[in-house]
Amino acid sequence: MSRDMNPGAVERAPLALDGEPRFAWRGVMLDVARRFRPIPELERFVDLLAAHGVNVLQLHLTDDQGWRFEVRAYPRLTEIGRHRSASQLGHGQASTLDGVPHEGWYTQHELRGLVRYAAARGIRIVPEIDVPGHARAILAAYPEYGVGGAAAVAERVTEPWTRFGIDDEVLNVEESTVAFVCAVFDELCEVFDGELVGIGGDEAQKTRWRGDPRTQQLLVERGLADEEELQAWFLGRIAGHLAARGRRVIGWDEMLEGRDPAPDAVVASWRGPVGAELGARLGHEVVLCPDLWTYFDYRQSDDPAEPIPVGTVLALEDVAAFDPLPASSSTALRKRVIGLQANVWTEHLDTRDRLDYAVFPRLGAFAEIAWNGGPLDWASFAERLPGYLAWLDEQGVDYRPLDGPRAEQQRPGVPGVPRDRAARIAELERLTASLRSAPVVE
């Protein structure tokens, strides 16, 4: 048993998790911004993760669709940001709104308790506040931090976003906004005592920055080449503030597309090799969470009965075939990878049972790879699978059956947008090629 596990805290799932683990970081990211999950459900989730040898839970606490973390200095973040009037039903152009209000938030006291609960089970919680994009819930509460002036932002943003996707709204880059974000992270650091803090940095659209005269003025005054460097400047200010508190940041791989924002940042690479290789070459520690292998909100088969099919097919067999560090991996990447993470985005996982359906039994295959390396020997894993599924039954987990969803797990008539795996691979190859010419510090 690994030194970082707490024996006896949680019964171990019947998986091949013997000896010392291959990867120090064996994580799961759970999005509680799109879909709030109450503390008892999070404690149950922590227990299940611990049983799988997972030792990191990244909590995605904020996004366009909701703000879940109590900030005492800025109470409207939860007063307004905790609630949206409806949620998108389905995915893509054919989707509608369900008309059902959704809300929830965590007090600082509750989250301190969750940190203690997880630590007792060998799991550290890494909180994430996503900036400068995915900011619509912030701007619904405090429009003065948006682009174009408070009045204009207030007209555009009246509540957290009821739709899913990538929105154009971003924070502005005034010093007052930097101070606001730093104050939010100060309170976050008072609740979460771990070294690492998530700052997001993903999918921040630059449209509003490009069209805003004030933003363009600040870009020139700061001697920055473009909006990508402006984002790096913004994230670097946050990282520097957190460093003064003895913290390091973890961010999604897009944060490397301008200037490197923080030399000691951990890079979570979700776009396959795009950010992983670049981050490693720049000297960053890297957590691998490529969407093709570790995004557990992705559809599990081509079967039309799959509920709200999004993303590429990620069947249990596909997860088992994940090779984190294939022979073609660079020496730099092999030196810098500290672990693996499965990401669970919850746009369409609106209940505990739907979360169970998405995560299990795929987490079983992921857990063995995170512990032992991959890919798995499928024949060997298949022998363990019946016992593992029986164990999930004993835990009351509403997992996806191997032969497809049961009738009550389906979502007939709710549209999705499936993606083609080959097309996604080609897209990642183009992105990787575009970053190969970026300046690199070995």
Short mmCIF file of C-alpha atoms in Angstrom, two decimals:
data_model
loop_
_atom_site.label_atom_id
_atom_site.label_comp_id
_atom_site.label_asym_id
_atom_site.label_seq_id
_atom_site.Cartn_x
_atom_site.Cartn_y
_atom_site.Cartn_z
CA MET A 1 0.00 0.00 0.00
CA SER A 2 1.26 3.45 -0.88
CA ARG A 3 2.58 5.75 1.81
CA ASP A 4 0.10 8.46 0.81
CA MET A 5 -2.97 6.34 1.48
CA ASN A 6 -4.80 6.15 4.78
CA PRO A 7 -5.34 2.43 5.41
CA GLY A 8 -8.61 1.62 7.05
CA ALA A 9 -10.28 4.93 6.20
CA VAL A 10 -12.16 3.51 3.23
CA GLU A 11 -12.57 -0.02 1.94
CA ARG A 12 -10.46 -0.43 -1.20
CA ALA A 13 -12.25 -1.33 -4.43
CA PRO A 14 -11.28 -4.76 -5.80
CA LEU A 15 -8.82 -3.43 -8.38
CA ALA A 16 -5.13 -4.07 -9.04
CA LEU A 17 -3.72 -1.29 -6.85
CA ASP A 18 -0.72 -3.03 -5.29
CA GLY A 19 2.73 -1.77 -4.36
CA GLU A 20 3.87 1.80 -4.86
CA PRO A 21 1.87 3.92 -7.34
CA ARG A 22 3.41 4.88 -10.67
CA PHE A 23 2.07 8.46 -10.51
CA ALA A 24 2.11 10.76 -7.48
CA TRP A 25 -0.92 12.74 -8.72
CA ARG A 26 -3.95 10.51 -9.24
CA GLY A 27 -6.74 12.99 -9.58
CA VAL A 28 -10.35 13.64 -10.48
CA MET A 29 -11.73 17.07 -11.30
CA LEU A 30 -15.40 17.58 -10.43
CA ASP A 31 -17.33 20.53 -11.84
CA VAL A 32 -19.71 21.80 -9.15
CA ALA A 33 -20.19 25.16 -10.88
CA ARG A 34 -22.47 23.93 -13.68
CA ARG A 35 -24.25 21.50 -11.34
CA PHE A 36 -24.13 22.09 -7.61
CA ARG A 37 -23.70 18.97 -5.48
CA PRO A 38 -24.39 19.26 -1.73
CA ILE A 39 -21.73 18.44 0.85
CA PRO A 40 -23.07 14.95 1.77
CA GLU A 41 -22.85 13.96 -1.89
CA LEU A 42 -19.31 15.31 -2.09
CA GLU A 43 -18.35 13.30 0.98
CA ARG A 44 -19.75 10.18 -0.65
CA PHE A 45 -17.79 11.01 -3.82
CA VAL A 46 -14.63 11.45 -1.76
CA ASP A 47 -15.16 8.01 -0.21
CA LEU A 48 -15.53 6.45 -3.64
CA LEU A 49 -12.41 8.21 -4.94
CA ALA A 50 -10.38 7.09 -1.96
CA ALA A 51 -11.51 3.51 -2.56
CA HIS A 52 -9.99 3.81 -6.05
CA GLY A 53 -6.63 5.07 -4.86
CA VAL A 54 -7.34 8.60 -6.07
CA ASN A 55 -5.50 11.17 -3.97
CA VAL A 56 -6.48 14.54 -5.52
CA LEU A 57 -9.92 16.08 -5.95
CA GLN A 58 -9.93 19.30 -7.96
CA LEU A 59 -13.10 21.27 -7.30
CA HIS A 60 -14.18 23.53 -10.17
CA LEU A 61 -16.03 26.06 -8.02
CA THR A 62 -16.87 28.83 -10.48
CA ASP A 63 -17.93 29.24 -14.08
CA ASP A 64 -20.32 31.16 -16.32
CA GLN A 65 -23.23 29.14 -14.94
CA GLY A 66 -22.64 29.55 -11.21
CA TRP A 67 -20.45 30.72 -8.32
CA ARG A 68 -20.32 28.27 -5.40
CA PHE A 69 -17.69 29.66 -2.98
CA GLU A 70 -18.59 32.08 -0.19
CA VAL A 71 -16.48 35.26 -0.36
CA ARG A 72 -17.22 37.41 2.67
CA ALA A 73 -15.73 40.55 1.14
CA TYR A 74 -17.96 40.18 -1.93
CA PRO A 75 -21.26 38.65 -0.79
CA ARG A 76 -23.09 39.20 -4.09
CA LEU A 77 -20.94 36.48 -5.65
CA THR A 78 -23.12 33.92 -3.90
CA GLU A 79 -26.21 36.07 -3.43
CA ILE A 80 -26.51 36.44 -7.21
CA GLY A 81 -23.98 34.02 -8.64
CA ARG A 82 -25.40 30.97 -6.88
CA HIS A 83 -28.68 31.03 -8.83
CA ARG A 84 -29.74 30.73 -12.47
CA SER A 85 -33.32 30.68 -13.67
CA ALA A 86 -32.97 27.67 -15.99
CA SER A 87 -30.45 25.33 -17.59
CA GLN A 88 -29.83 24.29 -21.15
CA LEU A 89 -31.54 20.99 -21.93
CA GLY A 90 -29.33 19.05 -24.29
CA HIS A 91 -26.37 20.18 -26.36
CA GLY A 92 -26.00 22.15 -29.57
CA GLN A 93 -28.31 24.25 -31.71
CA ALA A 94 -31.35 22.06 -31.12
CA SER A 95 -31.16 22.41 -27.34
CA THR A 96 -33.74 24.33 -25.34
CA LEU A 97 -34.03 25.64 -21.76
CA ASP A 98 -35.60 23.42 -19.11
CA GLY A 99 -37.26 26.25 -17.15
CA VAL A 100 -36.03 24.76 -13.86
CA PRO A 101 -34.13 27.10 -11.48
CA HIS A 102 -30.78 25.79 -10.27
CA GLU A 103 -28.81 27.08 -7.31
CA GLY A 104 -26.44 26.24 -4.50
CA TRP A 105 -23.32 27.46 -2.74
CA TYR A 106 -20.90 26.38 -0.03
CA THR A 107 -20.08 28.30 3.11
CA GLN A 108 -16.45 28.55 4.07
CA HIS A 109 -17.24 26.49 7.17
CA GLU A 110 -18.70 23.69 5.04
CA LEU A 111 -15.68 23.61 2.76
CA ARG A 112 -13.24 23.52 5.67
CA GLY A 113 -15.09 20.47 6.89
CA LEU A 114 -14.86 18.87 3.45
CA VAL A 115 -11.10 19.52 3.37
CA ARG A 116 -10.73 17.73 6.71
CA TYR A 117 -12.99 14.89 5.59
CA ALA A 118 -10.96 14.34 2.43
CA ALA A 119 -7.61 14.62 4.20
CA ALA A 120 -8.64 11.87 6.61
CA ARG A 121 -9.09 9.65 3.57
CA GLY A 122 -5.79 10.49 1.91
CA ILE A 123 -7.19 13.04 -0.55
CA ARG A 124 -6.11 16.64 -0.95
CA ILE A 125 -8.58 19.09 -2.43
CA VAL A 126 -7.35 21.58 -5.01
CA PRO A 127 -9.84 24.46 -5.39
CA GLU A 128 -10.26 26.26 -8.70
CA ILE A 129 -11.52 29.77 -9.38
CA ASP A 130 -11.59 30.16 -13.18
CA VAL A 131 -10.32 33.50 -14.56
CA PRO A 132 -10.22 35.61 -16.70
CA GLY A 133 -12.81 33.80 -18.85
CA HIS A 134 -15.78 31.71 -17.74
CA ALA A 135 -16.66 34.83 -15.74
CA ARG A 136 -20.35 35.43 -16.40
CA ALA A 137 -21.42 34.56 -12.83
CA ILE A 138 -18.90 37.10 -11.53
CA LEU A 139 -20.19 39.79 -13.87
CA ALA A 140 -23.83 39.15 -12.98
CA ALA A 141 -22.88 40.09 -9.42
CA TYR A 142 -20.22 42.75 -10.08
CA PRO A 143 -20.54 44.12 -13.64
CA GLU A 144 -17.83 46.73 -12.99
CA TYR A 145 -15.23 44.00 -13.52
CA GLY A 146 -16.34 43.32 -17.09
CA VAL A 147 -15.27 44.89 -20.38
CA GLY A 148 -16.93 48.07 -21.63
CA GLY A 149 -18.11 49.63 -18.38
CA ALA A 150 -20.47 48.50 -15.63
CA ALA A 151 -23.63 49.79 -17.29
CA ALA A 152 -22.96 48.01 -20.58
CA VAL A 153 -22.02 44.78 -18.82
CA ALA A 154 -25.15 44.92 -16.66
CA GLU A 155 -27.28 45.13 -19.79
CA ARG A 156 -25.56 42.08 -21.31
CA VAL A 157 -25.32 39.95 -18.17
CA THR A 158 -28.33 39.77 -15.87
CA GLU A 159 -27.70 36.37 -14.23
CA PRO A 160 -25.33 33.41 -14.48
CA TRP A 161 -25.54 31.88 -17.92
CA THR A 162 -28.44 29.53 -18.54
CA ARG A 163 -26.69 28.15 -21.63
CA PHE A 164 -23.63 25.90 -21.87
CA GLY A 165 -20.60 26.42 -24.08
CA ILE A 166 -17.97 29.15 -24.32
CA ASP A 167 -19.13 32.71 -23.74
CA ASP A 168 -17.42 35.91 -24.92
CA GLU A 169 -17.59 37.59 -21.50
CA VAL A 170 -14.24 38.02 -19.74
CA LEU A 171 -12.92 40.08 -16.87
CA ASN A 172 -11.35 43.40 -17.70
CA VAL A 173 -7.66 43.93 -16.92
CA GLU A 174 -7.80 47.01 -14.73
CA GLU A 175 -5.73 47.06 -11.55
CA SER A 176 -8.97 47.20 -9.57
CA THR A 177 -10.03 43.88 -11.13
CA VAL A 178 -6.68 42.30 -10.33
CA ALA A 179 -7.14 43.46 -6.72
CA PHE A 180 -10.66 41.98 -6.63
CA VAL A 181 -9.47 38.61 -7.91
CA CYS A 182 -6.55 38.57 -5.48
CA ALA A 183 -8.92 39.29 -2.60
CA VAL A 184 -11.10 36.36 -3.66
CA PHE A 185 -8.08 34.06 -3.75
CA ASP A 186 -7.01 35.33 -0.32
CA GLU A 187 -10.25 34.01 1.14
CA LEU A 188 -9.90 30.79 -0.84
CA CYS A 189 -6.47 30.25 0.71
CA GLU A 190 -7.93 30.66 4.17
CA VAL A 191 -10.23 27.70 3.52
CA PHE A 192 -8.06 25.36 1.47
CA ASP A 193 -4.69 24.76 3.08
CA GLY A 194 -2.93 22.89 0.26
CA GLU A 195 -0.02 24.29 -1.71
CA LEU A 196 -1.79 24.29 -5.08
CA VAL A 197 -4.59 26.61 -6.18
CA GLY A 198 -6.38 26.43 -9.53
CA ILE A 199 -6.61 29.65 -11.54
CA GLY A 200 -8.27 28.35 -14.71
CA GLY A 201 -6.92 30.22 -17.73
CA ASP A 202 -8.88 28.12 -20.24
CA GLU A 203 -11.11 29.14 -23.13
CA ALA A 204 -10.91 32.87 -22.37
CA GLN A 205 -12.28 34.52 -25.48
CA LYS A 206 -10.39 37.63 -26.61
CA THR A 207 -13.18 39.21 -28.69
CA ARG A 208 -14.20 41.82 -26.12
CA TRP A 209 -10.59 42.71 -25.32
CA ARG A 210 -9.84 43.22 -29.02
CA GLY A 211 -12.83 45.49 -29.52
CA ASP A 212 -12.42 47.57 -26.35
CA PRO A 213 -10.38 50.81 -26.61
CA ARG A 214 -9.50 50.86 -22.91
CA THR A 215 -8.18 47.28 -23.01
CA GLN A 216 -6.11 48.09 -26.09
CA GLN A 217 -4.69 51.14 -24.31
CA LEU A 218 -3.64 49.03 -21.33
CA LEU A 219 -2.11 46.42 -23.63
CA VAL A 220 0.13 49.08 -25.20
CA GLU A 221 0.99 50.71 -21.85
CA ARG A 222 2.15 47.36 -20.51
CA GLY A 223 4.32 46.62 -23.51
CA LEU A 224 2.41 43.50 -24.47
CA ALA A 225 2.29 42.16 -28.01
CA ASP A 226 -1.26 40.83 -28.14
CA GLU A 227 -4.26 39.59 -26.18
CA GLU A 228 -2.61 36.24 -25.47
CA GLU A 229 0.21 38.04 -23.70
CA LEU A 230 -2.38 40.15 -21.90
CA GLN A 231 -3.99 37.02 -20.49
CA ALA A 232 -0.57 35.77 -19.40
CA TRP A 233 0.05 39.13 -17.71
CA PHE A 234 -3.27 38.84 -15.85
CA LEU A 235 -2.64 35.26 -14.74
CA GLY A 236 0.93 36.13 -13.82
CA ARG A 237 -0.31 38.84 -11.45
CA ILE A 238 -2.57 36.33 -9.73
CA ALA A 239 0.17 33.71 -9.59
CA GLY A 240 2.61 36.24 -8.14
CA HIS A 241 0.14 37.24 -5.45
CA LEU A 242 -0.44 33.62 -4.51
CA ALA A 243 3.31 32.93 -4.50
CA ALA A 244 3.68 35.63 -1.86
CA ARG A 245 1.30 33.54 0.25
CA GLY A 246 3.41 30.44 -0.27
CA ARG A 247 1.09 28.91 -2.88
CA ARG A 248 1.63 27.57 -6.37
CA VAL A 249 -0.92 27.66 -9.16
CA ILE A 250 -2.28 25.00 -11.45
CA GLY A 251 -3.94 26.06 -14.68
CA TRP A 252 -5.24 24.59 -17.91
CA ASP A 253 -2.79 24.39 -20.80
CA GLU A 254 -4.15 27.50 -22.59
CA MET A 255 -2.36 29.63 -20.01
CA LEU A 256 0.88 28.95 -21.91
CA GLU A 257 -0.29 30.56 -25.15
CA GLY A 258 1.10 33.99 -24.26
CA ARG A 259 4.01 34.68 -21.97
CA ASP A 260 4.65 32.01 -19.38
CA PRO A 261 2.63 33.33 -16.41
CA ALA A 262 4.48 31.54 -13.58
CA PRO A 263 7.67 29.47 -13.70
CA ASP A 264 6.52 27.07 -10.97
CA ALA A 265 2.95 26.58 -12.23
CA VAL A 266 1.57 23.09 -12.75
CA VAL A 267 0.06 22.63 -16.21
CA ALA A 268 -3.09 20.51 -16.54
CA SER A 269 -3.02 19.48 -20.18
CA TRP A 270 -6.48 18.59 -21.44
CA ARG A 271 -5.74 19.05 -25.14
CA GLY A 272 -3.64 15.93 -25.55
CA PRO A 273 0.01 16.71 -26.32
CA VAL A 274 -0.64 20.39 -27.03
CA GLY A 275 0.10 21.79 -23.60
CA ALA A 276 1.85 18.75 -22.15
CA GLU A 277 4.92 18.88 -24.38
CA LEU A 278 5.14 22.68 -24.30
CA GLY A 279 4.71 22.80 -20.53
CA ALA A 280 7.40 20.18 -20.03
CA ARG A 281 9.82 21.96 -22.35
CA LEU A 282 9.25 25.17 -20.41
CA GLY A 283 10.11 23.35 -17.18
CA HIS A 284 6.62 22.97 -15.72
CA GLU A 285 5.29 19.97 -13.89
CA VAL A 286 2.49 18.44 -15.94
CA VAL A 287 -0.74 16.65 -15.08
CA LEU A 288 -2.10 14.70 -18.03
CA CYS A 289 -5.88 14.88 -18.51
CA PRO A 290 -6.36 14.50 -22.29
CA ASP A 291 -10.00 14.72 -23.27
CA LEU A 292 -9.86 11.73 -25.62
CA TRP A 293 -9.01 9.45 -22.71
CA THR A 294 -10.09 11.11 -19.46
CA TYR A 295 -13.22 13.24 -20.02
CA PHE A 296 -15.90 11.25 -18.26
CA ASP A 297 -18.76 13.44 -19.49
CA TYR A 298 -18.05 12.16 -23.02
CA ARG A 299 -20.44 9.61 -24.50
CA GLN A 300 -19.68 5.96 -23.80
CA SER A 301 -20.73 4.42 -27.12
CA ASP A 302 -22.29 5.14 -30.51
CA ASP A 303 -25.56 3.64 -29.27
CA PRO A 304 -28.42 6.16 -29.87
CA ALA A 305 -29.63 5.28 -26.38
CA GLU A 306 -26.65 7.00 -24.77
CA PRO A 307 -28.00 10.00 -22.81
CA ILE A 308 -27.17 13.41 -24.34
CA PRO A 309 -24.21 12.23 -26.43
CA VAL A 310 -21.38 14.78 -26.39
CA GLY A 311 -17.72 14.51 -27.28
CA THR A 312 -15.94 11.57 -28.82
CA VAL A 313 -16.74 8.00 -27.79
CA LEU A 314 -14.90 7.11 -24.58
CA ALA A 315 -15.87 3.54 -23.79
CA LEU A 316 -14.51 1.58 -20.85
CA GLU A 317 -12.21 -0.21 -23.29
CA ASP A 318 -10.91 3.14 -24.53
CA VAL A 319 -10.03 4.26 -21.01
CA ALA A 320 -8.25 0.95 -20.44
CA ALA A 321 -6.21 1.54 -23.62
CA PHE A 322 -4.86 4.90 -22.38
CA ASP A 323 -1.06 5.03 -22.57
CA PRO A 324 -0.04 8.15 -20.62
CA LEU A 325 3.60 8.12 -21.72
CA PRO A 326 3.99 6.23 -25.00
CA ALA A 327 7.41 5.45 -26.45
CA SER A 328 7.20 8.59 -28.60
CA SER A 329 7.05 10.87 -25.53
CA SER A 330 9.93 13.29 -25.20
CA THR A 331 12.52 13.02 -22.46
CA ALA A 332 11.34 16.38 -21.11
CA LEU A 333 7.77 15.14 -20.79
CA ARG A 334 8.81 11.92 -19.08
CA LYS A 335 10.73 13.96 -16.53
CA ARG A 336 7.94 16.45 -15.89
CA VAL A 337 4.73 14.41 -15.74
CA ILE A 338 3.62 14.12 -12.13
CA GLY A 339 0.32 12.40 -12.68
CA LEU A 340 -3.00 11.83 -14.36
CA GLN A 341 -6.46 13.29 -13.86
CA ALA A 342 -9.95 12.40 -15.04
CA ASN A 343 -12.20 15.42 -15.61
CA VAL A 344 -15.93 15.31 -14.93
CA TRP A 345 -17.75 18.28 -16.46
CA THR A 346 -21.36 18.33 -15.36
CA GLU A 347 -23.41 20.35 -17.83
CA HIS A 348 -25.61 17.30 -18.44
CA LEU A 349 -25.02 15.47 -15.14
CA ASP A 350 -27.80 17.06 -13.14
CA THR A 351 -28.30 14.38 -10.46
CA ARG A 352 -26.17 12.10 -8.34
CA ASP A 353 -27.24 9.10 -10.39
CA ARG A 354 -26.22 10.78 -13.64
CA LEU A 355 -22.84 11.54 -12.12
CA ASP A 356 -22.51 7.87 -11.15
CA TYR A 357 -23.44 6.82 -14.69
CA ALA A 358 -20.73 9.00 -16.22
CA VAL A 359 -17.93 8.14 -13.82
CA PHE A 360 -18.35 4.41 -13.15
CA PRO A 361 -17.07 1.89 -14.14
CA ARG A 362 -14.68 4.02 -16.24
CA LEU A 363 -13.01 5.24 -13.05
CA GLY A 364 -11.99 1.65 -12.31
CA ALA A 365 -9.86 1.43 -15.46
CA PHE A 366 -8.50 4.94 -14.95
CA ALA A 367 -7.56 4.16 -11.34
CA GLU A 368 -5.49 1.15 -12.35
CA ILE A 369 -3.66 3.19 -15.01
CA ALA A 370 -3.02 6.04 -12.57
CA TRP A 371 -1.61 3.51 -10.10
CA ASN A 372 0.28 1.13 -12.37
CA GLY A 373 0.70 2.92 -15.70
CA GLY A 374 -1.03 1.96 -18.90
CA PRO A 375 -2.40 0.67 -21.11
CA LEU A 376 -4.11 -2.09 -19.19
CA ASP A 377 -4.04 -5.74 -20.15
CA TRP A 378 -7.71 -5.93 -21.11
CA ALA A 379 -8.01 -9.68 -20.53
CA SER A 380 -6.65 -9.29 -17.00
CA PHE A 381 -8.87 -6.30 -16.26
CA ALA A 382 -11.91 -8.13 -17.66
CA GLU A 383 -11.31 -10.92 -15.15
CA ARG A 384 -11.50 -8.41 -12.28
CA LEU A 385 -14.46 -6.54 -13.75
CA PRO A 386 -17.32 -8.73 -12.38
CA GLY A 387 -16.01 -8.39 -8.85
CA TYR A 388 -15.58 -4.65 -9.30
CA LEU A 389 -19.13 -4.22 -10.60
CA ALA A 390 -20.44 -6.26 -7.68
CA TRP A 391 -18.55 -3.95 -5.34
CA LEU A 392 -20.13 -0.91 -7.03
CA ASP A 393 -23.54 -2.52 -6.50
CA GLU A 394 -22.74 -2.92 -2.80
CA GLN A 395 -21.83 0.78 -2.59
CA GLY A 396 -25.14 1.80 -4.19
CA VAL A 397 -23.44 3.25 -7.28
CA ASP A 398 -25.77 3.68 -10.27
CA TYR A 399 -23.09 2.89 -12.84
CA ARG A 400 -23.50 2.31 -16.57
CA PRO A 401 -24.11 -1.38 -17.35
CA LEU A 402 -21.59 -2.90 -19.73
CA ASP A 403 -24.29 -3.61 -22.32
CA GLY A 404 -25.61 -0.06 -22.38
CA PRO A 405 -27.87 2.25 -20.40
CA ARG A 406 -30.98 0.99 -18.71
CA ALA A 407 -34.25 2.60 -19.76
CA GLU A 408 -34.28 4.99 -16.81
CA GLN A 409 -30.70 6.09 -17.59
CA GLN A 410 -31.56 7.21 -21.11
CA ARG A 411 -32.64 10.71 -22.16
CA PRO A 412 -34.81 10.12 -25.24
CA GLY A 413 -35.48 13.23 -27.27
CA VAL A 414 -32.76 15.33 -25.59
CA PRO A 415 -30.27 16.33 -28.30
CA GLY A 416 -26.51 16.01 -28.14
CA VAL A 417 -23.56 16.84 -30.37
CA PRO A 418 -21.33 13.79 -30.89
CA ARG A 419 -17.80 14.43 -32.12
CA ASP A 420 -15.68 12.30 -34.42
CA ARG A 421 -12.52 10.93 -32.83
CA ALA A 422 -10.40 11.18 -35.99
CA ALA A 423 -11.43 14.81 -36.47
CA ARG A 424 -10.53 15.61 -32.88
CA ILE A 425 -7.11 13.98 -33.26
CA ALA A 426 -6.46 16.03 -36.41
CA GLU A 427 -7.49 19.20 -34.56
CA LEU A 428 -5.05 18.45 -31.74
CA GLU A 429 -2.25 17.77 -34.21
CA ARG A 430 -2.82 21.19 -35.79
CA LEU A 431 -2.75 22.88 -32.40
CA THR A 432 0.43 21.06 -31.45
CA ALA A 433 2.13 22.14 -34.68
CA SER A 434 1.12 25.77 -34.07
CA LEU A 435 2.85 25.80 -30.67
CA ARG A 436 6.08 24.13 -31.73
CA SER A 437 7.51 27.49 -32.82
CA ALA A 438 6.80 29.08 -29.43
CA PRO A 439 9.87 30.28 -27.47
CA VAL A 440 11.09 27.51 -25.20
CA VAL A 441 13.30 27.57 -22.14
CA GLU A 442 14.82 24.13 -21.65
#
